[in-house]
Amino acid sequence: MSAGNLACQRDSYLRELHTTVATCTPAADGLFHVTFEDTVLFPEGGGQPHDTGSVNGTVAVVAVVRKGAVAVHHTQSPLEPGTPAHQTVDWKRRWDHMQQHSAQHLITAVASDQFGLKTTSWSLGATKSTIDLVGERPLTDEVMQQLEDKVNEIIAEGRDVVATTYQPNSPELMAVRSRGLPEDVLASGAAIRVVSIGGLDVNTCCGTHVKSTAHLQTVKLLHTEASRGGSRLHFVAGERTRALLGAMYSDMRTLGKSFTCGLELVVDRAEGAIKTSKMLGRQVKALLKEAAESAAKQLAEEAQQRTEAASGSAVVVVHHHRDEADQDYLLTVASPLATLPIVAFLSITPPQEGSTPSYEGQFLLVGANEQHVAAAASAVSVIVDGKGGGKKGRFQGKAKQLTPANRAAAVAAIDAAIRAL
């Protein structure tokens, strides 16, 4: 049976079929490409993903594709040509695809007829689907609400959805809405399938559809985004709407418990928490800046005192570390030290997540003598398991082992490396 008139297209509600294996060919990916005299499993097409299912209860069908007018099934095991085959479709997946696909037809028809918005493409996603619409008027929130209301009004009316097949040269096809058919379908001479929604839309389509708009249950238009000079409309239909509502309600209840408030106050509490978080973030940043400037001043004073005490006999190495700091802190501490005749080894670890301590972080080496800093960088990188780069008396890197013991060892290693020059 050729595509366009398959069992799954003649009756989209058919869940199983007894047929016969026609051909079976091993594929390079380890699967088998199988064709049957007919199939209850829909091959990908018309924007609708393929069905999955099984044959004889044990052979999994992981994909179905159309080659010309032939449906090719990708199975995990071989099947003997000429033998009986009992096909079973994954009904949950099929029903979901039917609802989303028929909903797209309905949305497209209403958007075109009543709002002058033409569909240029659509996509049936795993959780949400999209329709790309273009027209002279923008798809505003107000228009989207009007579109949703009209679509759900038609759903409640329970209009018939009917699939009819025609020969490629049938005059009836002249009045049918279509965005074009694949060239291999036209070349094969296969029957052209037309799906109509009672008194509203007639459109060429190979996909599986519900019998009545009532079977869509409901459609929810979610949001839009700019796309290719038009609008990309996101939507869910049928069981997906219930699933989305359930998930969102559960999330709102969780947030309500966290904020100790009713669902109607969650948004206000969340906005308040965000404002507070931003304010605290600014305060923490200011305090860290003050702390960094204070640390830099103390290190500079320490370096000067130790340099004077050493009377030029040794290069002074200073070290400073802070937990739960950021790169800005590191750079602020380093700024007044970079031109001093010392080597400053500075390190930080970011805010910790969880109870297990992490010693991953960043380190920075600065000093007036480029050779000293380069030698220090080589020594420190080995000890703290670090990688980085730099030049002109500056080396910055990331480390995996900034433990207290490793930091102390790194200071000693810097001193030894400089003495060895």
Coordinates of C-alpha atoms in Angstrom, one line a residue:
M1 CA 0.0 0.0 0.0
S2 CA 1.4 3.4 -1.0
A3 CA 1.8 6.4 1.3
G4 CA -1.3 8.6 1.2
N5 CA -3.5 5.5 1.6
L6 CA -1.9 3.6 4.4
A7 CA -4.0 1.9 7.1
C8 CA -2.9 4.5 9.6
Q9 CA -4.1 7.2 7.2
R10 CA -7.4 5.5 6.3
D11 CA -8.2 5.2 10.0
S12 CA -6.0 7.2 12.4
Y13 CA -7.7 5.6 15.4
L14 CA -6.5 2.1 14.3
R15 CA -4.0 0.8 17.0
E16 CA -3.0 -2.5 15.4
L17 CA -2.9 -4.3 12.1
H18 CA -2.3 -7.8 10.8
T19 CA -0.4 -7.6 7.5
T20 CA 2.6 -9.3 5.7
V21 CA 6.3 -8.5 5.6
A22 CA 7.2 -7.4 2.0
T23 CA 11.0 -6.8 2.3
C24 CA 13.8 -6.7 4.9
T25 CA 17.2 -5.2 4.3
P26 CA 20.1 -4.8 6.9
A27 CA 21.1 -1.2 7.4
A28 CA 24.6 0.2 8.2
D29 CA 23.5 1.4 11.7
G30 CA 22.7 -2.2 12.8
L31 CA 19.0 -1.8 12.3
F32 CA 16.8 -3.4 9.6
H33 CA 14.7 -1.6 7.0
V34 CA 11.4 -3.4 6.6
T35 CA 8.4 -2.8 4.4
F36 CA 5.0 -4.3 4.7
E37 CA 2.0 -4.8 2.5
D38 CA 0.3 -2.1 4.7
T39 CA 1.1 -0.4 7.9
V40 CA -0.6 1.1 11.0
L41 CA 2.6 3.0 11.8
F42 CA 2.8 6.5 10.3
P43 CA 6.0 7.5 8.4
E44 CA 7.3 11.0 9.3
G45 CA 5.8 13.7 7.1
G46 CA 3.7 16.8 6.9
G47 CA 5.5 18.2 9.9
Q48 CA 4.4 15.2 12.0
P49 CA 7.0 12.9 13.6
H50 CA 6.9 9.2 12.9
D51 CA 5.1 6.6 15.0
T52 CA 6.9 4.0 17.0
G53 CA 5.6 0.6 18.0
S54 CA 6.3 -3.1 17.6
V55 CA 5.8 -6.1 15.3
N56 CA 4.7 -9.5 16.7
G57 CA 5.0 -8.1 20.2
T58 CA 8.8 -8.5 20.3
V59 CA 10.4 -6.6 17.4
A60 CA 10.7 -2.8 18.2
V61 CA 10.0 -0.3 15.4
V62 CA 12.1 2.8 16.3
A63 CA 11.4 4.9 13.3
V64 CA 9.3 5.0 10.1
V65 CA 10.3 7.0 7.1
R66 CA 8.8 7.6 3.6
K67 CA 10.9 6.7 0.6
G68 CA 8.8 7.9 -2.3
A69 CA 5.4 6.3 -1.8
V70 CA 6.8 3.5 0.4
A71 CA 6.8 3.4 4.2
V72 CA 10.1 2.0 5.5
H73 CA 10.2 0.8 9.1
H74 CA 13.5 0.8 11.0
T75 CA 13.4 -2.3 13.3
Q76 CA 15.8 -3.7 15.8
S77 CA 15.5 -7.3 14.5
P78 CA 15.0 -8.8 11.1
L79 CA 11.7 -10.1 9.8
E80 CA 11.3 -12.7 7.1
P81 CA 9.6 -11.5 3.9
G82 CA 6.3 -13.2 3.2
T83 CA 5.6 -14.0 6.9
P84 CA 2.6 -12.6 8.8
A85 CA 3.2 -9.5 10.9
H86 CA 1.1 -8.1 13.7
Q87 CA 1.8 -4.4 14.1
T88 CA 1.0 -2.4 17.2
V89 CA 1.4 1.3 17.5
D90 CA 2.5 3.3 20.5
W91 CA -0.9 4.8 21.0
K92 CA 0.0 7.4 23.6
R93 CA 2.5 8.9 21.1
R94 CA 0.1 8.6 18.2
W95 CA -2.8 10.3 20.1
D96 CA -0.5 13.2 21.1
H97 CA 0.6 13.7 17.6
M98 CA -3.0 13.6 16.3
Q99 CA -4.1 16.2 18.7
Q100 CA -1.2 18.6 18.1
H101 CA -1.4 18.2 14.3
S102 CA -5.2 18.7 14.0
A103 CA -4.8 21.7 16.4
Q104 CA -2.3 23.2 14.0
H105 CA -4.7 22.9 11.1
L106 CA -7.4 24.6 13.1
I107 CA -5.2 27.4 14.4
T108 CA -3.8 28.0 10.9
A109 CA -7.3 28.1 9.3
V110 CA -8.7 30.5 11.9
A111 CA -5.6 32.7 11.9
S112 CA -5.8 33.0 8.1
D113 CA -9.6 33.4 7.6
Q114 CA -10.3 35.8 10.5
F115 CA -7.0 37.6 11.2
G116 CA -5.2 37.6 7.8
L117 CA -2.2 35.7 9.3
K118 CA -0.7 33.1 6.9
T119 CA 1.2 30.0 8.1
T120 CA 4.6 29.6 6.5
S121 CA 5.8 26.6 8.6
W122 CA 5.1 24.7 11.8
S123 CA 6.9 22.3 14.1
L124 CA 5.5 19.6 16.3
G125 CA 7.9 19.6 19.4
A126 CA 8.2 17.2 22.2
T127 CA 6.4 19.4 24.7
K128 CA 5.2 22.4 22.7
S129 CA 4.5 23.1 19.1
T130 CA 5.0 26.2 17.0
I131 CA 3.4 27.9 14.0
D132 CA 5.2 30.7 12.0
L133 CA 2.7 33.3 11.0
V134 CA 3.0 36.3 8.7
G135 CA 0.5 39.1 7.9
E136 CA -0.1 42.8 7.7
R137 CA -1.3 42.9 11.3
P138 CA 0.9 41.9 14.2
L139 CA 0.0 39.0 16.4
T140 CA -0.5 41.0 19.6
D141 CA -1.6 39.6 23.0
E142 CA -5.1 40.9 22.2
V143 CA -5.2 39.2 18.8
M144 CA -3.7 36.0 20.3
Q145 CA -6.5 35.9 22.9
Q146 CA -9.2 36.4 20.2
L147 CA -7.6 33.6 18.1
E148 CA -7.5 31.3 21.1
D149 CA -11.1 32.0 22.0
K150 CA -12.3 31.3 18.4
V151 CA -10.3 28.1 18.1
N152 CA -11.8 26.8 21.4
E153 CA -15.3 27.8 20.3
I154 CA -14.9 25.6 17.2
I155 CA -13.5 22.8 19.3
A156 CA -16.6 22.9 21.5
E157 CA -18.8 22.7 18.3
G158 CA -17.4 19.2 17.6
R159 CA -16.9 19.8 13.8
D160 CA -16.1 16.8 11.7
V161 CA -12.5 16.3 10.6
V162 CA -12.4 14.2 7.4
A163 CA -9.6 12.8 5.3
T164 CA -10.2 12.1 1.6
T165 CA -7.8 10.9 -1.1
Y166 CA -7.7 12.1 -4.7
Q167 CA -5.7 11.2 -7.8
P168 CA -2.9 13.8 -8.5
N169 CA -4.8 15.3 -11.5
S170 CA -8.2 15.5 -9.8
P171 CA -9.9 18.9 -10.4
E172 CA -11.0 18.9 -6.7
L173 CA -7.5 19.7 -5.7
M174 CA -7.6 23.1 -7.3
A175 CA -9.5 24.6 -4.4
V176 CA -7.4 23.0 -1.7
R177 CA -5.0 25.0 0.5
S178 CA -1.5 23.6 0.3
R179 CA 2.1 24.7 0.9
G180 CA 3.2 22.3 -1.8
L181 CA 3.9 18.5 -1.9
P182 CA 7.3 16.7 -1.9
E183 CA 8.6 16.1 -5.3
D184 CA 9.1 12.4 -4.8
V185 CA 5.4 12.1 -3.8
L186 CA 4.3 13.9 -7.0
A187 CA 6.7 11.8 -9.1
S188 CA 5.4 8.5 -7.6
G189 CA 1.8 9.2 -8.7
A190 CA 0.5 8.3 -5.3
A191 CA -2.9 9.5 -4.1
I192 CA -3.1 13.0 -2.7
R193 CA -4.7 13.1 0.8
V194 CA -6.8 16.1 1.8
V195 CA -7.9 16.8 5.3
S196 CA -11.0 19.0 5.9
I197 CA -12.4 20.6 9.0
G198 CA -16.2 21.0 8.6
G199 CA -17.0 24.2 6.8
L200 CA -13.7 25.8 7.8
D201 CA -10.6 24.4 6.1
V202 CA -9.5 22.0 3.3
N203 CA -5.8 21.3 3.2
T204 CA -3.5 18.7 1.7
C205 CA -1.9 16.6 4.5
C206 CA -0.5 13.1 4.9
G207 CA -0.7 13.1 8.7
T208 CA -2.9 11.4 11.2
H209 CA -5.8 13.5 12.6
V210 CA -8.7 13.4 15.1
K211 CA -12.2 12.7 13.8
S212 CA -13.8 15.7 15.5
T213 CA -12.6 19.0 16.8
A214 CA -14.1 17.9 20.1
H215 CA -11.3 15.3 20.4
L216 CA -8.8 18.2 20.7
Q217 CA -10.3 18.9 24.1
T218 CA -8.7 22.4 24.3
V219 CA -6.0 24.5 22.8
K220 CA -3.8 27.0 24.8
L221 CA -1.8 29.6 22.9
L222 CA 1.2 30.2 25.1
H223 CA 3.3 33.1 23.7
T224 CA 4.9 34.5 20.6
E225 CA 8.4 35.6 19.5
A226 CA 9.6 37.4 16.4
S227 CA 10.6 35.1 13.6
R228 CA 11.5 35.7 9.9
G229 CA 9.6 38.9 9.7
G230 CA 6.5 37.5 11.4
S231 CA 5.6 35.8 14.6
R232 CA 6.3 32.3 16.0
L233 CA 3.3 31.1 18.0
H234 CA 3.8 28.5 20.7
F235 CA 0.9 26.3 21.6
V236 CA -0.3 23.1 23.3
A237 CA -3.4 21.0 22.7
G238 CA -5.3 18.2 24.3
E239 CA -3.5 16.1 26.8
R240 CA -0.5 18.4 26.7
T241 CA -2.7 21.2 28.1
R242 CA -3.6 19.2 31.1
A243 CA 0.0 18.1 31.6
L244 CA 1.2 21.7 31.4
L245 CA -1.4 22.9 33.8
G246 CA -0.7 20.2 36.2
A247 CA 3.1 20.8 36.1
M248 CA 2.6 24.6 36.5
Y249 CA 0.1 24.2 39.4
S250 CA 2.5 21.9 41.2
D251 CA 5.4 24.4 40.7
M252 CA 3.2 27.2 42.0
R253 CA 2.3 25.1 45.1
T254 CA 6.0 24.5 45.7
L255 CA 6.8 28.2 45.5
G256 CA 3.8 29.0 47.7
K257 CA 5.1 26.7 50.4
S258 CA 8.6 28.3 50.0
F259 CA 7.2 31.8 50.3
T260 CA 4.5 30.7 52.9
C261 CA 1.7 32.3 50.9
G262 CA -1.3 31.4 48.8
L263 CA -0.9 30.9 45.0
E264 CA -2.4 34.3 44.3
L265 CA 0.6 36.0 46.1
V266 CA 3.4 33.9 44.6
V267 CA 4.2 36.3 41.8
D268 CA 4.4 39.3 44.2
R269 CA 6.5 37.4 46.6
A270 CA 8.9 36.2 43.9
E271 CA 9.3 39.7 42.5
G272 CA 10.0 41.0 46.0
A273 CA 12.5 38.3 46.5
I274 CA 14.3 39.2 43.3
K275 CA 14.4 42.8 44.2
T276 CA 15.8 41.9 47.7
S277 CA 18.4 39.6 46.1
K278 CA 19.6 42.3 43.7
M279 CA 19.9 44.8 46.5
L280 CA 21.8 42.3 48.7
G281 CA 24.0 41.4 45.7
R282 CA 24.9 45.1 45.3
Q283 CA 25.7 45.3 49.0
V284 CA 27.9 42.2 48.9
K285 CA 29.7 43.5 45.9
A286 CA 30.4 46.8 47.6
L287 CA 31.6 45.1 50.8
L288 CA 33.8 42.8 48.8
K289 CA 35.3 45.8 47.0
E290 CA 36.0 47.4 50.4
A291 CA 37.5 44.2 51.7
A292 CA 39.7 43.8 48.6
E293 CA 41.0 47.4 48.9
S294 CA 41.8 46.8 52.5
A295 CA 43.6 43.5 51.8
A296 CA 45.6 45.2 49.0
K297 CA 46.7 48.0 51.3
Q298 CA 47.7 45.5 54.0
L299 CA 49.6 43.4 51.5
A300 CA 51.4 46.4 50.1
E301 CA 52.4 47.5 53.6
E302 CA 53.6 44.0 54.4
A303 CA 55.6 43.8 51.2
Q304 CA 57.3 47.2 51.9
Q305 CA 58.2 46.2 55.4
R306 CA 59.6 42.8 54.4
T307 CA 61.5 44.3 51.4
E308 CA 63.1 46.9 53.7
A309 CA 64.0 44.2 56.2
A310 CA 65.5 42.0 53.5
S311 CA 67.7 44.8 52.3
G312 CA 67.5 43.6 48.8
S313 CA 68.9 40.1 49.5
A314 CA 65.7 38.2 48.6
V315 CA 62.5 38.7 46.6
V316 CA 59.5 39.0 48.9
V317 CA 56.6 36.7 48.2
V318 CA 53.2 37.6 49.7
H319 CA 50.0 35.5 49.6
H320 CA 46.4 36.3 50.1
H321 CA 43.4 33.9 49.8
R322 CA 39.6 34.5 50.3
D323 CA 36.8 32.0 50.1
E324 CA 33.5 32.9 48.4
A325 CA 34.9 35.7 46.4
D326 CA 34.8 36.6 42.7
Q327 CA 37.3 37.6 40.0
D328 CA 36.6 41.3 40.6
Y329 CA 37.9 40.8 44.2
L330 CA 41.0 39.2 42.8
L331 CA 41.7 42.0 40.4
T332 CA 41.1 44.7 43.0
V333 CA 43.6 43.2 45.4
A334 CA 46.2 42.7 42.6
S335 CA 46.0 46.2 41.2
P336 CA 48.3 48.1 43.6
L337 CA 50.7 45.2 43.9
A338 CA 51.5 44.7 40.2
T339 CA 54.2 47.3 40.1
L340 CA 56.0 46.4 43.3
P341 CA 59.3 44.5 43.3
I342 CA 57.6 41.4 44.8
V343 CA 55.7 38.3 43.7
A344 CA 52.1 38.4 44.9
F345 CA 50.2 35.0 44.9
L346 CA 46.5 35.7 45.2
S347 CA 43.7 33.1 45.2
I348 CA 40.0 32.8 45.6
T349 CA 37.3 30.1 45.7
P350 CA 33.8 30.9 44.6
P351 CA 30.6 30.5 46.8
Q352 CA 30.2 26.8 47.7
E353 CA 27.3 24.6 46.7
G354 CA 26.4 21.8 49.1
S355 CA 28.1 20.7 52.3
T356 CA 31.2 19.1 50.6
P357 CA 34.0 21.6 50.4
S358 CA 35.4 22.3 47.0
Y359 CA 38.9 23.6 46.4
E360 CA 38.5 24.7 42.8
G361 CA 39.0 28.3 42.2
Q362 CA 41.2 31.0 40.5
F363 CA 44.7 32.3 41.2
L364 CA 46.6 35.3 40.1
L365 CA 50.4 36.0 40.2
V366 CA 51.6 39.6 39.7
G367 CA 54.9 41.4 40.2
A368 CA 57.2 44.0 38.6
N369 CA 59.7 41.3 37.4
E370 CA 58.4 39.3 34.5
Q371 CA 61.0 36.5 35.0
H372 CA 60.1 36.1 38.6
V373 CA 56.3 35.9 37.9
A374 CA 56.9 33.3 35.1
A375 CA 59.0 31.1 37.4
A376 CA 56.3 31.4 40.1
A377 CA 53.6 30.5 37.7
S378 CA 55.3 27.2 36.7
A379 CA 55.8 26.2 40.3
V380 CA 52.3 27.1 41.5
S381 CA 50.5 25.5 38.6
V382 CA 52.0 22.1 39.4
I383 CA 51.1 22.2 43.1
V384 CA 47.5 23.5 42.8
D385 CA 46.7 21.5 39.6
G386 CA 46.2 24.7 37.7
K387 CA 46.2 26.0 34.1
G388 CA 46.3 29.5 32.8
G389 CA 48.4 32.1 31.0
G390 CA 49.7 35.6 31.0
K391 CA 52.5 38.0 30.2
K392 CA 54.2 41.2 31.4
G393 CA 54.4 40.3 35.0
R394 CA 51.0 38.8 35.3
F395 CA 49.7 35.1 35.2
Q396 CA 46.1 34.1 35.8
G397 CA 44.7 30.7 35.9
K398 CA 42.1 28.2 37.3
A399 CA 43.1 25.6 39.9
K400 CA 41.5 22.4 41.1
Q401 CA 43.4 22.0 44.4
L402 CA 43.6 25.3 46.3
T403 CA 43.7 23.5 49.6
P404 CA 45.3 25.4 52.6
A405 CA 48.3 23.0 52.5
N406 CA 48.8 23.4 48.8
R407 CA 48.6 27.2 49.1
A408 CA 51.3 27.1 51.7
A409 CA 53.4 24.8 49.6
A410 CA 53.0 27.1 46.6
V411 CA 54.4 30.0 48.6
A412 CA 57.5 28.0 49.5
A413 CA 57.8 26.8 45.9
I414 CA 57.7 30.3 44.6
D415 CA 60.5 31.4 46.9
A416 CA 62.6 28.4 45.8
A417 CA 61.9 28.9 42.1
I418 CA 63.0 32.6 42.3
R419 CA 66.1 31.7 44.3
A420 CA 67.1 29.2 41.6
L421 CA 67.1 31.8 38.8

